[in-house]
mmCIF file with all atom_site columns, C-alpha atoms in Angstrom:
data_model
loop_
_atom_site.group_PDB
_atom_site.id
_atom_site.type_symbol
_atom_site.label_atom_id
_atom_site.label_alt_id
_atom_site.label_comp_id
_atom_site.label_asym_id
_atom_site.label_entity_id
_atom_site.label_seq_id
_atom_site.pdbx_PDB_ins_code
_atom_site.Cartn_x
_atom_site.Cartn_y
_atom_site.Cartn_z
_atom_site.occupancy
_atom_site.B_iso_or_equiv
_atom_site.pdbx_formal_charge
_atom_site.auth_seq_id
_atom_site.auth_comp_id
_atom_site.auth_asym_id
_atom_site.auth_atom_id
_atom_site.pdbx_PDB_model_num
ATOM 1   C CA . MET A 1 1   ? -12.424 -30.961 -39.343 1.00 69.00 ? 631 MET A CA 1
ATOM 2   C CA . THR A 1 2   ? -12.743 -27.263 -39.913 1.00 74.00 ? 632 THR A CA 1
ATOM 3   C CA . PRO A 1 3   ? -10.146 -24.752 -38.697 1.00 70.00 ? 633 PRO A CA 1
ATOM 4   C CA . LEU A 1 4   ? -12.711 -23.368 -36.242 1.00 68.00 ? 634 LEU A CA 1
ATOM 5   C CA . THR A 1 5   ? -13.178 -26.816 -34.677 1.00 79.00 ? 635 THR A CA 1
ATOM 6   C CA . LEU A 1 6   ? -9.412  -27.337 -34.382 1.00 76.00 ? 636 LEU A CA 1
ATOM 7   C CA . THR A 1 7   ? -9.044  -23.907 -32.737 1.00 79.00 ? 637 THR A CA 1
ATOM 8   C CA . SER A 1 8   ? -11.835 -24.701 -30.294 1.00 78.00 ? 638 SER A CA 1
ATOM 9   C CA . ILE A 1 9   ? -10.245 -28.033 -29.386 1.00 81.00 ? 639 ILE A CA 1
ATOM 10  C CA . ALA A 1 10  ? -6.844  -26.375 -28.876 1.00 76.00 ? 640 ALA A CA 1
ATOM 11  C CA . ILE A 1 11  ? -8.335  -23.708 -26.614 1.00 80.00 ? 641 ILE A CA 1
ATOM 12  C CA . LEU A 1 12  ? -10.235 -26.285 -24.569 1.00 76.00 ? 642 LEU A CA 1
ATOM 13  C CA . ALA A 1 13  ? -7.095  -28.406 -24.246 1.00 76.00 ? 643 ALA A CA 1
ATOM 14  C CA . LEU A 1 14  ? -5.110  -25.428 -22.954 1.00 75.00 ? 644 LEU A CA 1
ATOM 15  C CA . LEU A 1 15  ? -7.840  -24.554 -20.460 1.00 73.00 ? 645 LEU A CA 1
ATOM 16  C CA . TYR A 1 16  ? -7.972  -28.174 -19.319 1.00 72.00 ? 646 TYR A CA 1
ATOM 17  C CA . ILE A 1 17  ? -4.193  -28.314 -18.809 1.00 80.00 ? 647 ILE A CA 1
ATOM 18  C CA . TRP A 1 18  ? -4.228  -24.988 -16.969 1.00 72.00 ? 648 TRP A CA 1
ATOM 19  C CA . ALA A 1 19  ? -7.042  -26.143 -14.666 1.00 70.00 ? 649 ALA A CA 1
ATOM 20  C CA . ILE A 1 20  ? -5.352  -29.488 -13.891 1.00 77.00 ? 650 ILE A CA 1
ATOM 21  C CA . TYR A 1 21  ? -2.056  -27.704 -13.123 1.00 68.00 ? 651 TYR A CA 1
ATOM 22  C CA . ASN A 1 22  ? -3.656  -25.201 -10.738 1.00 68.00 ? 652 ASN A CA 1
ATOM 23  C CA . VAL A 1 23  ? -5.832  -27.771 -8.980  1.00 66.00 ? 653 VAL A CA 1
ATOM 24  C CA . THR A 1 24  ? -2.764  -29.983 -8.474  1.00 67.00 ? 654 THR A CA 1
ATOM 25  C CA . ILE A 1 25  ? -0.830  -27.135 -6.869  1.00 67.00 ? 655 ILE A CA 1
ATOM 26  C CA . PHE A 1 26  ? -3.790  -26.255 -4.646  1.00 60.00 ? 656 PHE A CA 1
ATOM 27  C CA . VAL A 1 27  ? -4.287  -29.846 -3.485  1.00 61.00 ? 657 VAL A CA 1
ATOM 28  C CA . ALA A 1 28  ? -0.559  -30.290 -2.886  1.00 60.00 ? 658 ALA A CA 1
ATOM 29  C CA . SER A 1 29  ? -0.475  -27.202 -0.694  1.00 56.00 ? 659 SER A CA 1
ATOM 30  C CA . ILE A 1 30  ? -3.327  -28.568 1.425   1.00 60.00 ? 660 ILE A CA 1
ATOM 31  C CA . ILE A 1 31  ? -1.942  -32.081 1.719   1.00 62.00 ? 661 ILE A CA 1
ATOM 32  C CA . ARG A 1 32  ? 1.650   -30.998 2.333   1.00 51.00 ? 662 ARG A CA 1
ATOM 33  C CA . PRO A 1 33  ? 1.698   -27.613 3.990   1.00 50.00 ? 663 PRO A CA 1
ATOM 34  C CA . SER A 1 34  ? 4.922   -25.681 3.978   1.00 47.00 ? 664 SER A CA 1
ATOM 35  C CA . THR A 1 35  ? 7.477   -26.924 6.464   1.00 48.00 ? 665 THR A CA 1
ATOM 36  C CA . LYS A 1 36  ? 9.129   -23.520 6.546   1.00 48.00 ? 666 LYS A CA 1
ATOM 37  C CA . LYS A 1 37  ? 8.149   -21.819 9.760   1.00 50.00 ? 667 LYS A CA 1
ATOM 38  C CA . ARG A 1 38  ? 7.377   -18.154 9.491   1.00 50.00 ? 668 ARG A CA 1
ATOM 39  C CA . LYS A 1 39  ? 8.994   -15.994 12.065  1.00 53.00 ? 669 LYS A CA 1
ATOM 40  C CA . LYS A 1 40  ? 6.725   -13.596 13.825  1.00 51.00 ? 670 LYS A CA 1
ATOM 41  C CA . PRO A 1 41  ? 7.830   -10.044 13.154  1.00 49.00 ? 671 PRO A CA 1
ATOM 42  C CA . SER A 1 42  ? 9.734   -8.652  16.055  1.00 49.00 ? 672 SER A CA 1
ATOM 43  C CA . SER A 1 43  ? 9.564   -5.165  17.412  1.00 50.00 ? 673 SER A CA 1
ATOM 44  C CA . PRO A 1 44  ? 12.677  -3.050  17.322  1.00 51.00 ? 674 PRO A CA 1
ATOM 45  C CA . ASN A 1 45  ? 14.483  -4.167  20.457  1.00 47.00 ? 675 ASN A CA 1
ATOM 46  C CA . ASN A 1 46  ? 16.856  -1.266  20.820  1.00 51.00 ? 676 ASN A CA 1
ATOM 47  C CA . GLY A 1 47  ? 14.079  1.256   21.321  1.00 60.00 ? 677 GLY A CA 1
ATOM 48  C CA . GLN A 1 48  ? 15.061  3.163   18.196  1.00 80.00 ? 678 GLN A CA 1
ATOM 49  C CA . GLN A 1 49  ? 12.293  3.147   15.669  1.00 88.00 ? 679 GLN A CA 1
ATOM 50  C CA . PRO A 1 50  ? 12.935  4.260   12.106  1.00 92.00 ? 680 PRO A CA 1
ATOM 51  C CA . LEU A 1 51  ? 11.138  7.271   10.656  1.00 94.00 ? 681 LEU A CA 1
ATOM 52  C CA . VAL A 1 52  ? 8.375   6.221   8.270   1.00 95.00 ? 682 VAL A CA 1
ATOM 53  C CA . SER A 1 53  ? 7.427   8.491   5.384   1.00 96.00 ? 683 SER A CA 1
ATOM 54  C CA . ILE A 1 54  ? 3.841   7.874   4.322   1.00 96.00 ? 684 ILE A CA 1
ATOM 55  C CA . ILE A 1 55  ? 3.089   9.005   0.772   1.00 96.00 ? 685 ILE A CA 1
ATOM 56  C CA . VAL A 1 56  ? -0.501  9.414   -0.355  1.00 96.00 ? 686 VAL A CA 1
ATOM 57  C CA . PRO A 1 57  ? -1.235  10.393  -3.972  1.00 95.00 ? 687 PRO A CA 1
ATOM 58  C CA . VAL A 1 58  ? -4.505  12.353  -4.074  1.00 94.00 ? 688 VAL A CA 1
ATOM 59  C CA . LYS A 1 59  ? -6.626  13.476  -6.993  1.00 93.00 ? 689 LYS A CA 1
ATOM 60  C CA . ASN A 1 60  ? -10.295 14.324  -6.663  1.00 93.00 ? 690 ASN A CA 1
ATOM 61  C CA . GLU A 1 61  ? -10.616 12.526  -3.319  1.00 94.00 ? 691 GLU A CA 1
ATOM 62  C CA . GLU A 1 62  ? -12.850 14.981  -1.450  1.00 93.00 ? 692 GLU A CA 1
ATOM 63  C CA . LYS A 1 63  ? -15.168 12.168  -0.331  1.00 95.00 ? 693 LYS A CA 1
ATOM 64  C CA . THR A 1 64  ? -12.438 9.983   1.191   1.00 94.00 ? 694 THR A CA 1
ATOM 65  C CA . ILE A 1 65  ? -9.349  12.053  2.003   1.00 95.00 ? 695 ILE A CA 1
ATOM 66  C CA . GLY A 1 66  ? -10.571 13.359  5.366   1.00 95.00 ? 696 GLY A CA 1
ATOM 67  C CA . ARG A 1 67  ? -11.253 9.850   6.626   1.00 96.00 ? 697 ARG A CA 1
ATOM 68  C CA . LEU A 1 68  ? -7.774  8.700   5.549   1.00 95.00 ? 698 LEU A CA 1
ATOM 69  C CA . ILE A 1 69  ? -5.977  11.675  7.094   1.00 96.00 ? 699 ILE A CA 1
ATOM 70  C CA . GLU A 1 70  ? -7.825  11.103  10.379  1.00 96.00 ? 700 GLU A CA 1
ATOM 71  C CA . ALA A 1 71  ? -6.777  7.440   10.343  1.00 95.00 ? 701 ALA A CA 1
ATOM 72  C CA . LEU A 1 72  ? -3.139  8.279   9.530   1.00 96.00 ? 702 LEU A CA 1
ATOM 73  C CA . LEU A 1 73  ? -2.976  10.847  12.316  1.00 96.00 ? 703 LEU A CA 1
ATOM 74  C CA . LYS A 1 74  ? -4.270  8.214   14.773  1.00 96.00 ? 704 LYS A CA 1
ATOM 75  C CA . LEU A 1 75  ? -1.611  5.635   13.892  1.00 95.00 ? 705 LEU A CA 1
ATOM 76  C CA . ASP A 1 76  ? 0.107   4.497   17.073  1.00 93.00 ? 706 ASP A CA 1
ATOM 77  C CA . TYR A 1 77  ? 3.566   4.786   15.537  1.00 93.00 ? 707 TYR A CA 1
ATOM 78  C CA . PRO A 1 78  ? 5.374   7.883   16.867  1.00 91.00 ? 708 PRO A CA 1
ATOM 79  C CA . LYS A 1 79  ? 7.937   8.555   14.128  1.00 93.00 ? 709 LYS A CA 1
ATOM 80  C CA . LYS A 1 80  ? 6.030   9.277   10.945  1.00 95.00 ? 710 LYS A CA 1
ATOM 81  C CA . GLU A 1 81  ? 5.615   11.984  8.355   1.00 96.00 ? 711 GLU A CA 1
ATOM 82  C CA . ILE A 1 82  ? 2.624   12.122  6.046   1.00 97.00 ? 712 ILE A CA 1
ATOM 83  C CA . ILE A 1 83  ? 3.155   13.486  2.536   1.00 97.00 ? 713 ILE A CA 1
ATOM 84  C CA . LEU A 1 84  ? 0.038   14.208  0.493   1.00 97.00 ? 714 LEU A CA 1
ATOM 85  C CA . VAL A 1 85  ? 0.847   14.515  -3.208  1.00 96.00 ? 715 VAL A CA 1
ATOM 86  C CA . GLU A 1 86  ? -1.865  16.490  -4.980  1.00 93.00 ? 716 GLU A CA 1
ATOM 87  C CA . ASP A 1 87  ? -2.089  15.574  -8.649  1.00 88.00 ? 717 ASP A CA 1
ATOM 88  C CA . GLY A 1 88  ? -4.436  18.016  -10.370 1.00 89.00 ? 718 GLY A CA 1
ATOM 89  C CA . SER A 1 89  ? -7.614  17.815  -8.304  1.00 91.00 ? 719 SER A CA 1
ATOM 90  C CA . VAL A 1 90  ? -10.582 19.829  -9.496  1.00 93.00 ? 720 VAL A CA 1
ATOM 91  C CA . ASP A 1 91  ? -12.771 19.200  -6.455  1.00 94.00 ? 721 ASP A CA 1
ATOM 92  C CA . LYS A 1 92  ? -12.281 20.244  -2.797  1.00 95.00 ? 722 LYS A CA 1
ATOM 93  C CA . THR A 1 93  ? -9.446  17.813  -2.064  1.00 94.00 ? 723 THR A CA 1
ATOM 94  C CA . VAL A 1 94  ? -6.839  20.573  -1.678  1.00 95.00 ? 724 VAL A CA 1
ATOM 95  C CA . GLU A 1 95  ? -9.056  22.610  0.649   1.00 96.00 ? 725 GLU A CA 1
ATOM 96  C CA . ILE A 1 96  ? -9.712  19.590  2.872   1.00 96.00 ? 726 ILE A CA 1
ATOM 97  C CA . CYS A 1 97  ? -6.001  18.717  3.018   1.00 96.00 ? 727 CYS A CA 1
ATOM 98  C CA . THR A 1 98  ? -5.142  22.345  3.818   1.00 96.00 ? 728 THR A CA 1
ATOM 99  C CA . GLN A 1 99  ? -7.569  22.366  6.768   1.00 97.00 ? 729 GLN A CA 1
ATOM 100 C CA . TYR A 1 100 ? -5.842  19.323  8.263   1.00 96.00 ? 730 TYR A CA 1
ATOM 101 C CA . ILE A 1 101 ? -2.387  20.780  7.647   1.00 95.00 ? 731 ILE A CA 1
ATOM 102 C CA . LYS A 1 102 ? -3.338  23.924  9.580   1.00 96.00 ? 732 LYS A CA 1
ATOM 103 C CA . GLN A 1 103 ? -4.260  21.713  12.544  1.00 96.00 ? 733 GLN A CA 1
ATOM 104 C CA . HIS A 1 104 ? -1.259  19.345  12.242  1.00 95.00 ? 734 HIS A CA 1
ATOM 105 C CA . PRO A 1 105 ? 1.588   21.193  10.484  1.00 94.00 ? 735 PRO A CA 1
ATOM 106 C CA . ASP A 1 106 ? 4.235   19.062  12.196  1.00 94.00 ? 736 ASP A CA 1
ATOM 107 C CA . GLN A 1 107 ? 2.825   15.800  10.790  1.00 94.00 ? 737 GLN A CA 1
ATOM 108 C CA . LEU A 1 108 ? 1.377   16.671  7.384   1.00 96.00 ? 738 LEU A CA 1
ATOM 109 C CA . LEU A 1 109 ? 2.886   18.052  4.198   1.00 96.00 ? 739 LEU A CA 1
ATOM 110 C CA . LEU A 1 110 ? 0.968   18.834  1.014   1.00 96.00 ? 740 LEU A CA 1
ATOM 111 C CA . VAL A 1 111 ? 2.944   19.031  -2.219  1.00 95.00 ? 741 VAL A CA 1
ATOM 112 C CA . HIS A 1 112 ? 1.556   19.836  -5.654  1.00 92.00 ? 742 HIS A CA 1
ATOM 113 C CA . GLN A 1 113 ? 2.758   17.982  -8.687  1.00 88.00 ? 743 GLN A CA 1
ATOM 114 C CA . LEU A 1 114 ? 2.671   20.213  -11.717 1.00 83.00 ? 744 LEU A CA 1
ATOM 115 C CA . GLY A 1 115 ? 0.509   18.614  -14.338 1.00 78.00 ? 745 GLY A CA 1
ATOM 116 C CA . THR A 1 116 ? -1.348  15.389  -13.856 1.00 78.00 ? 746 THR A CA 1
ATOM 117 C CA . ASN A 1 117 ? 0.775   12.397  -14.741 1.00 82.00 ? 747 ASN A CA 1
ATOM 118 C CA . GLY A 1 118 ? -0.931  9.623   -12.813 1.00 86.00 ? 748 GLY A CA 1
ATOM 119 C CA . LYS A 1 119 ? -0.354  7.746   -9.576  1.00 90.00 ? 749 LYS A CA 1
ATOM 120 C CA . PRO A 1 120 ? 3.145   6.371   -10.299 1.00 91.00 ? 750 PRO A CA 1
ATOM 121 C CA . SER A 1 121 ? 4.370   9.856   -11.148 1.00 92.00 ? 751 SER A CA 1
ATOM 122 C CA . ALA A 1 122 ? 2.767   11.288  -7.998  1.00 93.00 ? 752 ALA A CA 1
ATOM 123 C CA . LEU A 1 123 ? 4.466   8.628   -5.858  1.00 93.00 ? 753 LEU A CA 1
ATOM 124 C CA . ASN A 1 124 ? 7.850   9.371   -7.402  1.00 93.00 ? 754 ASN A CA 1
ATOM 125 C CA . TYR A 1 125 ? 7.277   13.083  -6.835  1.00 94.00 ? 755 TYR A CA 1
ATOM 126 C CA . GLY A 1 126 ? 6.433   12.421  -3.179  1.00 94.00 ? 756 GLY A CA 1
ATOM 127 C CA . LEU A 1 127 ? 9.689   10.505  -2.740  1.00 94.00 ? 757 LEU A CA 1
ATOM 128 C CA . LYS A 1 128 ? 11.563  13.770  -3.301  1.00 95.00 ? 758 LYS A CA 1
ATOM 129 C CA . TYR A 1 129 ? 10.115  15.052  -0.015  1.00 96.00 ? 759 TYR A CA 1
ATOM 130 C CA . ALA A 1 130 ? 10.383  11.840  2.014   1.00 96.00 ? 760 ALA A CA 1
ATOM 131 C CA . THR A 1 131 ? 13.028  11.734  4.736   1.00 95.00 ? 761 THR A CA 1
ATOM 132 C CA . GLY A 1 132 ? 12.105  8.415   6.329   1.00 93.00 ? 762 GLY A CA 1
ATOM 133 C CA . GLU A 1 133 ? 14.123  5.246   6.337   1.00 93.00 ? 763 GLU A CA 1
ATOM 134 C CA . ILE A 1 134 ? 10.974  3.330   5.402   1.00 93.00 ? 764 ILE A CA 1
ATOM 135 C CA . ILE A 1 135 ? 8.414   4.483   2.816   1.00 94.00 ? 765 ILE A CA 1
ATOM 136 C CA . GLY A 1 136 ? 4.749   3.614   3.194   1.00 93.00 ? 766 GLY A CA 1
ATOM 137 C CA . VAL A 1 137 ? 2.114   4.159   0.508   1.00 94.00 ? 767 VAL A CA 1
ATOM 138 C CA . PHE A 1 138 ? -1.607  4.415   1.085   1.00 92.00 ? 768 PHE A CA 1
ATOM 139 C CA . ASP A 1 139 ? -4.424  5.022   -1.364  1.00 91.00 ? 769 ASP A CA 1
ATOM 140 C CA . ALA A 1 140 ? -6.793  7.838   -0.484  1.00 88.00 ? 770 ALA A CA 1
ATOM 141 C CA . ASP A 1 141 ? -9.704  5.432   -0.038  1.00 87.00 ? 771 ASP A CA 1
ATOM 142 C CA . ASN A 1 142 ? -7.805  3.309   2.496   1.00 88.00 ? 772 ASN A CA 1
ATOM 143 C CA . VAL A 1 143 ? -8.479  3.323   6.245   1.00 90.00 ? 773 VAL A CA 1
ATOM 144 C CA . PRO A 1 144 ? -5.530  1.623   7.967   1.00 91.00 ? 774 PRO A CA 1
ATOM 145 C CA . GLN A 1 145 ? -5.743  0.072   11.412  1.00 91.00 ? 775 GLN A CA 1
ATOM 146 C CA . GLN A 1 146 ? -4.027  1.997   14.203  1.00 94.00 ? 776 GLN A CA 1
ATOM 147 C CA . ASP A 1 147 ? -1.252  -0.550  14.631  1.00 92.00 ? 777 ASP A CA 1
ATOM 148 C CA . VAL A 1 148 ? -0.402  -1.117  10.962  1.00 92.00 ? 778 VAL A CA 1
ATOM 149 C CA . LEU A 1 149 ? 2.981   0.631   11.075  1.00 92.00 ? 779 LEU A CA 1
ATOM 150 C CA . THR A 1 150 ? 3.988   -1.086  14.304  1.00 89.00 ? 780 THR A CA 1
ATOM 151 C CA . LYS A 1 151 ? 3.230   -4.461  12.704  1.00 88.00 ? 781 LYS A CA 1
ATOM 152 C CA . VAL A 1 152 ? 5.039   -3.619  9.481   1.00 89.00 ? 782 VAL A CA 1
ATOM 153 C CA . ILE A 1 153 ? 8.184   -2.245  11.109  1.00 89.00 ? 783 ILE A CA 1
ATOM 154 C CA . GLY A 1 154 ? 8.826   -5.573  12.834  1.00 86.00 ? 784 GLY A CA 1
ATOM 155 C CA . HIS A 1 155 ? 9.273   -7.279  9.463   1.00 88.00 ? 785 HIS A CA 1
ATOM 156 C CA . PHE A 1 156 ? 12.161  -4.968  8.589   1.00 87.00 ? 786 PHE A CA 1
ATOM 157 C CA . GLN A 1 157 ? 14.236  -6.329  11.485  1.00 85.00 ? 787 GLN A CA 1
ATOM 158 C CA . ASP A 1 158 ? 15.055  -9.184  9.105   1.00 86.00 ? 788 ASP A CA 1
ATOM 159 C CA . PRO A 1 159 ? 17.711  -7.798  6.712   1.00 86.00 ? 789 PRO A CA 1
ATOM 160 C CA . SER A 1 160 ? 16.446  -10.034 3.898   1.00 88.00 ? 790 SER A CA 1
ATOM 161 C CA . ILE A 1 161 ? 13.112  -8.153  3.868   1.00 87.00 ? 791 ILE A CA 1
ATOM 162 C CA . GLY A 1 162 ? 13.035  -5.219  1.470   1.00 87.00 ? 792 GLY A CA 1
ATOM 163 C CA . ALA A 1 163 ? 9.294   -4.640  1.120   1.00 87.00 ? 793 ALA A CA 1
ATOM 164 C CA . VAL A 1 164 ? 6.051   -5.499  2.862   1.00 86.00 ? 794 VAL A CA 1
ATOM 165 C CA . GLN A 1 165 ? 2.582   -5.385  1.342   1.00 83.00 ? 795 GLN A CA 1
ATOM 166 C CA . GLY A 1 166 ? -0.617  -5.353  3.335   1.00 76.00 ? 796 GLY A CA 1
ATOM 167 C CA . ILE A 1 167 ? -3.763  -7.244  2.542   1.00 68.00 ? 797 ILE A CA 1
ATOM 168 C CA . LEU A 1 168 ? -7.114  -5.545  2.798   1.00 55.00 ? 798 LEU A CA 1
#
């Protein structure tokens, strides 16, 4: 056998093993569903809701940022601050954000990161301005449902929960 044939057989064998392993796990999860019962998230029962700082990194988002800001302003959670972290936009993103800030200065903050260092850097920069007990992150092209924060906050009543991720 040639080295090419041996390599092909080895690759096919690995793919076969990988497929069998994953199919087995999938079938096992269907046949024997988890016995662990998930607790429904509870709402804060003492009436005191934590402040949520929402950080949104924005760069060249003129087509989507207005829609996101509108959705964030309509969230039914009363204790929130929205921090828009501008990261070197060359379109009208800053102007659009500024228009919203003029209308809602008590809820929106626009900060400018010097230089453009990418989304992780923008998020870290936004953390410097966050005062909330819980930090939420949204992408500029996201449109969250009105009750998303209310649903998420309930999970944090369990002290073993440190983070929650939504599914689109």
